[in-house]
């Protein structure tokens, strides 16, 4: 079956530093990936996506890197702010319209 | 505009009770998804609707779980004879188009179900 996992369950960073959150996926056929942010008591919120024909995509303060050779995704957050504190999930597309989510990494920003 | 809303936000049920969880998607969104999120875990796919058609229910964990979207807008997830292992947050998401890989999913806040 599919599996998406994260290397680090928790991450603490100083405000203003850059954050890197990692994710491993197992299905080499997956061709679309999404990073979500989930704050306590809320549903996941889309941050950025990337297709398998790309290896890098940038948004506002966020960059996603895709390494298909080792089936690895990372999310980089520049100049991390207290409002970035949340759980971050990567998700990969599966059969049909299904998406498989990883376990999540809890990011804590220290003011 | 209004996002995806879910009700109730919290539900406590005694084991064996039936529950119904409601999702109001964003108006006009074609696709609707239900996910189950256990504590400390990522969401797990349950089922998917395109308008009123339930195209994929492969993620429903047992035949005690039933979902419907009769008019292609509001959806209800029903769980019969609830068990303790059903305790989780149930998330609903909607998206404007048919393909999940081309359309962002917008999530509701979830319903936290606790089965005693």
PDB file of C-alpha atoms in Angstrom:
ATOM      1  CA  UNK A   1       0.000   0.000   0.000  1.00  0.00           C
ATOM      2  CA  UNK A   2       0.930   3.668  -0.015  1.00  0.00           C
ATOM      3  CA  UNK A   3       2.964   5.245   2.748  1.00  0.00           C
ATOM      4  CA  UNK A   4       3.986   8.792   3.307  1.00  0.00           C
ATOM      5  CA  UNK A   5       6.084   9.574   6.321  1.00  0.00           C
ATOM      6  CA  UNK A   6       7.980  12.406   7.897  1.00  0.00           C
ATOM      7  CA  UNK A   7      11.516  12.223   9.213  1.00  0.00           C
ATOM      8  CA  UNK A   8      11.069  14.574  12.148  1.00  0.00           C
ATOM      9  CA  UNK A   9       7.928  14.555  14.249  1.00  0.00           C
ATOM     10  CA  UNK A  10       8.782  17.852  16.023  1.00  0.00           C
ATOM     11  CA  UNK A  11      10.823  20.875  15.084  1.00  0.00           C
ATOM     12  CA  UNK A  12      11.608  23.998  17.111  1.00  0.00           C
ATOM     13  CA  UNK A  13      13.120  27.049  15.465  1.00  0.00           C
ATOM     14  CA  UNK A  14      13.956  30.563  16.521  1.00  0.00           C
ATOM     15  CA  UNK A  15      11.824  33.326  15.070  1.00  0.00           C
ATOM     16  CA  UNK A  16      13.479  34.682  11.949  1.00  0.00           C
ATOM     17  CA  UNK A  17      15.391  31.491  11.188  1.00  0.00           C
ATOM     18  CA  UNK A  18      14.607  29.255   8.236  1.00  0.00           C
ATOM     19  CA  UNK A  19      12.714  25.991   8.767  1.00  0.00           C
ATOM     20  CA  UNK A  20      13.053  22.780   6.801  1.00  0.00           C
ATOM     21  CA  UNK A  21      10.463  20.041   7.097  1.00  0.00           C
ATOM     22  CA  UNK A  22      11.108  16.721   5.395  1.00  0.00           C
ATOM     23  CA  UNK A  23       8.854  14.013   4.016  1.00  0.00           C
ATOM     24  CA  UNK A  24       9.492  10.615   2.445  1.00  0.00           C
ATOM     25  CA  UNK A  25       7.039   8.945   0.103  1.00  0.00           C
ATOM     26  CA  UNK A  26       7.014   5.378  -1.111  1.00  0.00           C
ATOM     27  CA  UNK A  27       4.946   5.341  -4.304  1.00  0.00           C
ATOM     28  CA  UNK A  28       7.149   6.177  -7.252  1.00  0.00           C
ATOM     29  CA  UNK A  29       4.029   6.514  -9.413  1.00  0.00           C
ATOM     30  CA  UNK A  30       2.776   9.529  -7.431  1.00  0.00           C
ATOM     31  CA  UNK A  31       2.966  12.617  -9.605  1.00  0.00           C
ATOM     32  CA  UNK A  32       1.448  15.339  -7.467  1.00  0.00           C
ATOM     33  CA  UNK A  33       2.336  16.458  -3.965  1.00  0.00           C
ATOM     34  CA  UNK A  34       0.913  19.019  -1.574  1.00  0.00           C
ATOM     35  CA  UNK A  35       2.070  20.562   1.676  1.00  0.00           C
ATOM     36  CA  UNK A  36      -0.624  21.448   4.201  1.00  0.00           C
ATOM     37  CA  UNK A  37      -0.529  23.469   7.400  1.00  0.00           C
ATOM     38  CA  UNK A  38      -2.891  22.533  10.210  1.00  0.00           C
ATOM     39  CA  UNK A  39      -3.408  24.740  13.226  1.00  0.00           C
ATOM     40  CA  UNK A  40      -5.015  23.433  16.384  1.00  0.00           C
ATOM     41  CA  UNK A  41      -8.766  22.996  16.000  1.00  0.00           C
ATOM     42  CA  UNK A  42      -8.740  23.751  12.284  1.00  0.00           C
ATOM     43  CA  UNK A  43      -8.704  21.788   9.091  1.00  0.00           C
ATOM     44  CA  UNK A  44      -5.590  21.512   6.914  1.00  0.00           C
ATOM     45  CA  UNK A  45      -4.783  24.567   4.829  1.00  0.00           C
ATOM     46  CA  UNK A  46      -3.091  24.328   1.432  1.00  0.00           C
ATOM     47  CA  UNK A  47       0.383  25.855   1.374  1.00  0.00           C
ATOM     48  CA  UNK A  48       2.043  24.830  -1.856  1.00  0.00           C
ATOM     49  CA  UNK A  49       1.996  22.011  -4.375  1.00  0.00           C
ATOM     50  CA  UNK A  50       4.418  20.508  -6.865  1.00  0.00           C
ATOM     51  CA  UNK A  51       4.111  18.126  -9.784  1.00  0.00           C
ATOM     52  CA  UNK A  52       6.578  15.382 -10.514  1.00  0.00           C
ATOM     53  CA  UNK A  53       7.878  17.136 -13.643  1.00  0.00           C
ATOM     54  CA  UNK A  54       9.373  19.815 -11.393  1.00  0.00           C
ATOM     55  CA  UNK A  55      12.029  19.645  -8.699  1.00  0.00           C
ATOM     56  CA  UNK A  56      11.455  23.015  -7.097  1.00  0.00           C
ATOM     57  CA  UNK A  57       8.598  25.430  -6.641  1.00  0.00           C
ATOM     58  CA  UNK A  58       8.548  28.683  -4.755  1.00  0.00           C
ATOM     59  CA  UNK A  59       5.741  30.554  -3.083  1.00  0.00           C
ATOM     60  CA  UNK A  60       5.620  33.405  -0.663  1.00  0.00           C
ATOM     61  CA  UNK A  61       8.298  32.567   1.947  1.00  0.00           C
ATOM     62  CA  UNK A  62       7.917  28.856   1.143  1.00  0.00           C
ATOM     63  CA  UNK A  63       9.790  26.569  -1.209  1.00  0.00           C
ATOM     64  CA  UNK A  64       9.067  22.932  -1.933  1.00  0.00           C
ATOM     65  CA  UNK A  65      11.807  20.652  -3.215  1.00  0.00           C
ATOM     66  CA  UNK A  66      11.129  17.283  -4.808  1.00  0.00           C
ATOM     67  CA  UNK A  67      13.782  14.609  -5.226  1.00  0.00           C
ATOM     68  CA  UNK A  68      12.220  11.781  -7.188  1.00  0.00           C
ATOM     69  CA  UNK A  69      15.376   9.694  -7.114  1.00  0.00           C
ATOM     70  CA  UNK A  70      15.126   9.176  -3.370  1.00  0.00           C
ATOM     71  CA  UNK A  71      11.395   9.903  -3.121  1.00  0.00           C
ATOM     72  CA  UNK A  72      11.831  12.838  -0.817  1.00  0.00           C
ATOM     73  CA  UNK A  73       9.999  16.131  -0.364  1.00  0.00           C
ATOM     74  CA  UNK A  74      10.956  19.086   1.720  1.00  0.00           C
ATOM     75  CA  UNK A  75       9.247  22.301   2.708  1.00  0.00           C
ATOM     76  CA  UNK A  76      11.414  25.298   3.419  1.00  0.00           C
ATOM     77  CA  UNK A  77       9.947  28.257   5.277  1.00  0.00           C
ATOM     78  CA  UNK A  78      12.007  31.429   5.175  1.00  0.00           C
ATOM     79  CA  UNK A  79      12.166  33.848   8.097  1.00  0.00           C
ATOM     80  CA  UNK A  80       9.896  31.707  10.247  1.00  0.00           C
ATOM     81  CA  UNK A  81       7.291  33.629  12.220  1.00  0.00           C
ATOM     82  CA  UNK A  82       5.263  32.705  15.318  1.00  0.00           C
ATOM     83  CA  UNK A  83       2.201  32.361  13.090  1.00  0.00           C
ATOM     84  CA  UNK A  84       3.945  29.510  11.298  1.00  0.00           C
ATOM     85  CA  UNK A  85       3.643  27.324  14.394  1.00  0.00           C
ATOM     86  CA  UNK A  86       1.437  24.414  13.359  1.00  0.00           C
ATOM     87  CA  UNK A  87       1.537  20.804  12.195  1.00  0.00           C
ATOM     88  CA  UNK A  88       2.695  20.383   8.616  1.00  0.00           C
ATOM     89  CA  UNK A  89       1.649  17.458   6.441  1.00  0.00           C
ATOM     90  CA  UNK A  90       2.810  16.338   3.064  1.00  0.00           C
ATOM     91  CA  UNK A  91       0.320  14.505   0.884  1.00  0.00           C
ATOM     92  CA  UNK A  92       0.704  12.547  -2.351  1.00  0.00           C
ATOM     93  CA  UNK A  93      -1.928  11.626  -4.875  1.00  0.00           C
ATOM     94  CA  UNK A  94      -3.013   8.036  -5.089  1.00  0.00           C
ATOM     95  CA  UNK A  95      -5.655   6.126  -6.992  1.00  0.00           C
ATOM     96  CA  UNK A  96      -8.430   8.222  -8.478  1.00  0.00           C
ATOM     97  CA  UNK A  97      -8.966  11.321  -6.401  1.00  0.00           C
ATOM     98  CA  UNK A  98      -7.438   9.927  -3.231  1.00  0.00           C
ATOM     99  CA  UNK A  99      -4.652  11.653  -1.357  1.00  0.00           C
ATOM    100  CA  UNK A 100      -2.375  10.024   1.187  1.00  0.00           C
ATOM    101  CA  UNK A 101      -1.164  12.155   4.066  1.00  0.00           C
ATOM    102  CA  UNK A 102       1.952  11.718   6.145  1.00  0.00           C
ATOM    103  CA  UNK A 103       1.952  11.661   9.939  1.00  0.00           C
ATOM    104  CA  UNK A 104       2.884  15.334  10.279  1.00  0.00           C
ATOM    105  CA  UNK A 105       5.627  17.469  11.795  1.00  0.00           C
ATOM    106  CA  UNK A 106       4.855  19.839  14.614  1.00  0.00           C
ATOM    107  CA  UNK A 107       6.681  23.142  14.112  1.00  0.00           C
ATOM    108  CA  UNK A 108       7.151  25.425  17.114  1.00  0.00           C
ATOM    109  CA  UNK A 109       8.534  28.908  16.583  1.00  0.00           C
ATOM    110  CA  UNK A 110      10.319  30.372  19.571  1.00  0.00           C
ATOM    111  CA  UNK A 111       9.879  34.170  19.802  1.00  0.00           C
TER     112      UNK A 111
ATOM    113  CA  UNK B   1     -17.145  34.202   1.150  1.00  0.00           C
ATOM    114  CA  UNK B   2     -18.006  31.346   3.475  1.00  0.00           C
ATOM    115  CA  UNK B   3     -15.716  28.377   3.609  1.00  0.00           C
ATOM    116  CA  UNK B   4     -16.535  24.759   4.306  1.00  0.00           C
ATOM    117  CA  UNK B   5     -18.540  24.363   7.481  1.00  0.00           C
ATOM    118  CA  UNK B   6     -19.153  21.249   9.531  1.00  0.00           C
ATOM    119  CA  UNK B   7     -21.572  20.487  12.309  1.00  0.00           C
ATOM    120  CA  UNK B   8     -21.563  19.640  15.061  1.00  0.00           C
ATOM    121  CA  UNK B   9     -18.024  20.699  15.930  1.00  0.00           C
ATOM    122  CA  UNK B  10     -17.962  18.235  18.824  1.00  0.00           C
ATOM    123  CA  UNK B  11     -19.971  15.082  19.336  1.00  0.00           C
ATOM    124  CA  UNK B  12     -19.900  12.676  22.248  1.00  0.00           C
ATOM    125  CA  UNK B  13     -21.648   9.359  21.715  1.00  0.00           C
ATOM    126  CA  UNK B  14     -22.099   6.284  23.806  1.00  0.00           C
ATOM    127  CA  UNK B  15     -20.840   3.101  22.242  1.00  0.00           C
ATOM    128  CA  UNK B  16     -23.544   1.635  20.060  1.00  0.00           C
ATOM    129  CA  UNK B  17     -25.231   4.940  19.228  1.00  0.00           C
ATOM    130  CA  UNK B  18     -25.666   6.187  15.689  1.00  0.00           C
ATOM    131  CA  UNK B  19     -24.248   9.585  14.729  1.00  0.00           C
ATOM    132  CA  UNK B  20     -24.662  11.895  11.742  1.00  0.00           C
ATOM    133  CA  UNK B  21     -22.050  14.449  10.791  1.00  0.00           C
ATOM    134  CA  UNK B  22     -22.895  17.260   8.407  1.00  0.00           C
ATOM    135  CA  UNK B  23     -20.733  19.046   5.852  1.00  0.00           C
ATOM    136  CA  UNK B  24     -21.677  22.233   4.004  1.00  0.00           C
ATOM    137  CA  UNK B  25     -19.189  22.652   1.154  1.00  0.00           C
ATOM    138  CA  UNK B  26     -18.351  25.876  -0.598  1.00  0.00           C
ATOM    139  CA  UNK B  27     -21.247  26.754  -2.875  1.00  0.00           C
ATOM    140  CA  UNK B  28     -20.782  25.432  -6.374  1.00  0.00           C
ATOM    141  CA  UNK B  29     -17.965  23.046  -5.546  1.00  0.00           C
ATOM    142  CA  UNK B  30     -18.275  19.853  -7.515  1.00  0.00           C
ATOM    143  CA  UNK B  31     -16.098  17.557  -5.450  1.00  0.00           C
ATOM    144  CA  UNK B  32     -16.495  16.647  -1.804  1.00  0.00           C
ATOM    145  CA  UNK B  33     -14.215  14.495   0.321  1.00  0.00           C
ATOM    146  CA  UNK B  34     -14.462  12.973   3.781  1.00  0.00           C
ATOM    147  CA  UNK B  35     -11.379  12.161   5.840  1.00  0.00           C
ATOM    148  CA  UNK B  36     -10.818  10.605   9.251  1.00  0.00           C
ATOM    149  CA  UNK B  37      -8.004  12.016  11.371  1.00  0.00           C
ATOM    150  CA  UNK B  38      -6.938  10.102  14.450  1.00  0.00           C
ATOM    151  CA  UNK B  39      -5.106  11.950  17.208  1.00  0.00           C
ATOM    152  CA  UNK B  40      -1.548  12.723  16.178  1.00  0.00           C
ATOM    153  CA  UNK B  41      -2.015  11.334  12.678  1.00  0.00           C
ATOM    154  CA  UNK B  42      -2.589  12.707   9.224  1.00  0.00           C
ATOM    155  CA  UNK B  43      -6.027  12.636   7.623  1.00  0.00           C
ATOM    156  CA  UNK B  44      -7.045   9.349   6.009  1.00  0.00           C
ATOM    157  CA  UNK B  45      -9.299   9.270   2.972  1.00  0.00           C
ATOM    158  CA  UNK B  46     -12.784   7.876   3.513  1.00  0.00           C
ATOM    159  CA  UNK B  47     -14.898   8.703   0.493  1.00  0.00           C
ATOM    160  CA  UNK B  48     -15.330  11.061  -2.464  1.00  0.00           C
ATOM    161  CA  UNK B  49     -18.339  12.567  -4.233  1.00  0.00           C
ATOM    162  CA  UNK B  50     -18.578  14.247  -7.574  1.00  0.00           C
ATOM    163  CA  UNK B  51     -21.836  16.178  -7.369  1.00  0.00           C
ATOM    164  CA  UNK B  52     -24.319  13.648  -5.971  1.00  0.00           C
ATOM    165  CA  UNK B  53     -22.421  10.580  -7.178  1.00  0.00           C
ATOM    166  CA  UNK B  54     -20.278   8.723  -4.687  1.00  0.00           C
ATOM    167  CA  UNK B  55     -17.395   7.713  -6.926  1.00  0.00           C
ATOM    168  CA  UNK B  56     -15.060   6.235  -4.350  1.00  0.00           C
ATOM    169  CA  UNK B  57     -15.897   4.791  -0.954  1.00  0.00           C
ATOM    170  CA  UNK B  58     -12.920   2.514  -0.656  1.00  0.00           C
ATOM    171  CA  UNK B  59     -11.658   4.262   2.481  1.00  0.00           C
ATOM    172  CA  UNK B  60     -14.759   3.648   4.587  1.00  0.00           C
ATOM    173  CA  UNK B  61     -13.503   1.343   7.355  1.00  0.00           C
ATOM    174  CA  UNK B  62     -16.622  -0.783   7.701  1.00  0.00           C
ATOM    175  CA  UNK B  63     -20.207  -1.086   6.575  1.00  0.00           C
ATOM    176  CA  UNK B  64     -21.178   0.892   9.666  1.00  0.00           C
ATOM    177  CA  UNK B  65     -19.998   3.989   7.797  1.00  0.00           C
ATOM    178  CA  UNK B  66     -22.276   5.529   5.223  1.00  0.00           C
ATOM    179  CA  UNK B  67     -22.066   8.847   3.358  1.00  0.00           C
ATOM    180  CA  UNK B  68     -24.496  10.634   1.118  1.00  0.00           C
ATOM    181  CA  UNK B  69     -24.799  13.844  -0.863  1.00  0.00           C
ATOM    182  CA  UNK B  70     -28.286  13.574  -2.332  1.00  0.00           C
ATOM    183  CA  UNK B  71     -28.512  16.984  -4.017  1.00  0.00           C
ATOM    184  CA  UNK B  72     -24.872  17.466  -4.809  1.00  0.00           C
ATOM    185  CA  UNK B  73     -24.246  20.042  -2.108  1.00  0.00           C
ATOM    186  CA  UNK B  74     -24.605  19.205   1.619  1.00  0.00           C
ATOM    187  CA  UNK B  75     -23.178  15.850   2.635  1.00  0.00           C
ATOM    188  CA  UNK B  76     -23.786  13.679   5.671  1.00  0.00           C
ATOM    189  CA  UNK B  77     -21.469  11.034   7.076  1.00  0.00           C
ATOM    190  CA  UNK B  78     -23.351   8.545   9.187  1.00  0.00           C
ATOM    191  CA  UNK B  79     -21.776   6.068  11.556  1.00  0.00           C
ATOM    192  CA  UNK B  80     -23.968   3.321  12.915  1.00  0.00           C
ATOM    193  CA  UNK B  81     -23.378   1.461  16.182  1.00  0.00           C
ATOM    194  CA  UNK B  82     -20.358   3.592  17.040  1.00  0.00           C
ATOM    195  CA  UNK B  83     -17.306   1.940  18.542  1.00  0.00           C
ATOM    196  CA  UNK B  84     -14.495   3.455  20.565  1.00  0.00           C
ATOM    197  CA  UNK B  85     -12.111   3.108  17.649  1.00  0.00           C
ATOM    198  CA  UNK B  86     -14.356   5.496  15.690  1.00  0.00           C
ATOM    199  CA  UNK B  87     -13.193   8.342  17.947  1.00  0.00           C
ATOM    200  CA  UNK B  88     -11.419  10.816  15.677  1.00  0.00           C
ATOM    201  CA  UNK B  89     -11.802  14.124  13.911  1.00  0.00           C
ATOM    202  CA  UNK B  90     -13.847  13.822  10.743  1.00  0.00           C
ATOM    203  CA  UNK B  91     -12.821  16.334   8.109  1.00  0.00           C
ATOM    204  CA  UNK B  92     -14.749  17.380   5.061  1.00  0.00           C
ATOM    205  CA  UNK B  93     -13.147  19.090   2.071  1.00  0.00           C
ATOM    206  CA  UNK B  94     -14.550  20.465  -1.152  1.00  0.00           C
ATOM    207  CA  UNK B  95     -12.953  21.510  -4.403  1.00  0.00           C
ATOM    208  CA  UNK B  96     -14.314  23.347  -7.423  1.00  0.00           C
ATOM    209  CA  UNK B  97     -13.387  20.834 -10.095  1.00  0.00           C
ATOM    210  CA  UNK B  98     -13.377  17.139 -10.744  1.00  0.00           C
ATOM    211  CA  UNK B  99      -9.701  16.308 -10.577  1.00  0.00           C
ATOM    212  CA  UNK B 100      -8.000  16.469  -7.184  1.00  0.00           C
ATOM    213  CA  UNK B 101      -4.687  17.052  -8.894  1.00  0.00           C
ATOM    214  CA  UNK B 102      -5.933  20.212 -10.593  1.00  0.00           C
ATOM    215  CA  UNK B 103      -8.088  21.715  -7.905  1.00  0.00           C
ATOM    216  CA  UNK B 104      -7.256  22.822  -4.387  1.00  0.00           C
ATOM    217  CA  UNK B 105      -9.188  21.107  -1.623  1.00  0.00           C
ATOM    218  CA  UNK B 106     -10.651  23.453   0.988  1.00  0.00           C
ATOM    219  CA  UNK B 107     -11.072  21.830   4.367  1.00  0.00           C
ATOM    220  CA  UNK B 108     -13.668  22.442   7.019  1.00  0.00           C
ATOM    221  CA  UNK B 109     -12.759  22.654  10.723  1.00  0.00           C
ATOM    222  CA  UNK B 110     -13.783  19.069  11.365  1.00  0.00           C
ATOM    223  CA  UNK B 111     -16.091  17.317  13.793  1.00  0.00           C
ATOM    224  CA  UNK B 112     -14.399  15.777  16.805  1.00  0.00           C
ATOM    225  CA  UNK B 113     -16.214  12.547  17.651  1.00  0.00           C
ATOM    226  CA  UNK B 114     -15.620  10.909  21.008  1.00  0.00           C
ATOM    227  CA  UNK B 115     -17.165   7.510  21.626  1.00  0.00           C
ATOM    228  CA  UNK B 116     -17.388   6.518  25.268  1.00  0.00           C
TER     229      UNK B 116
END
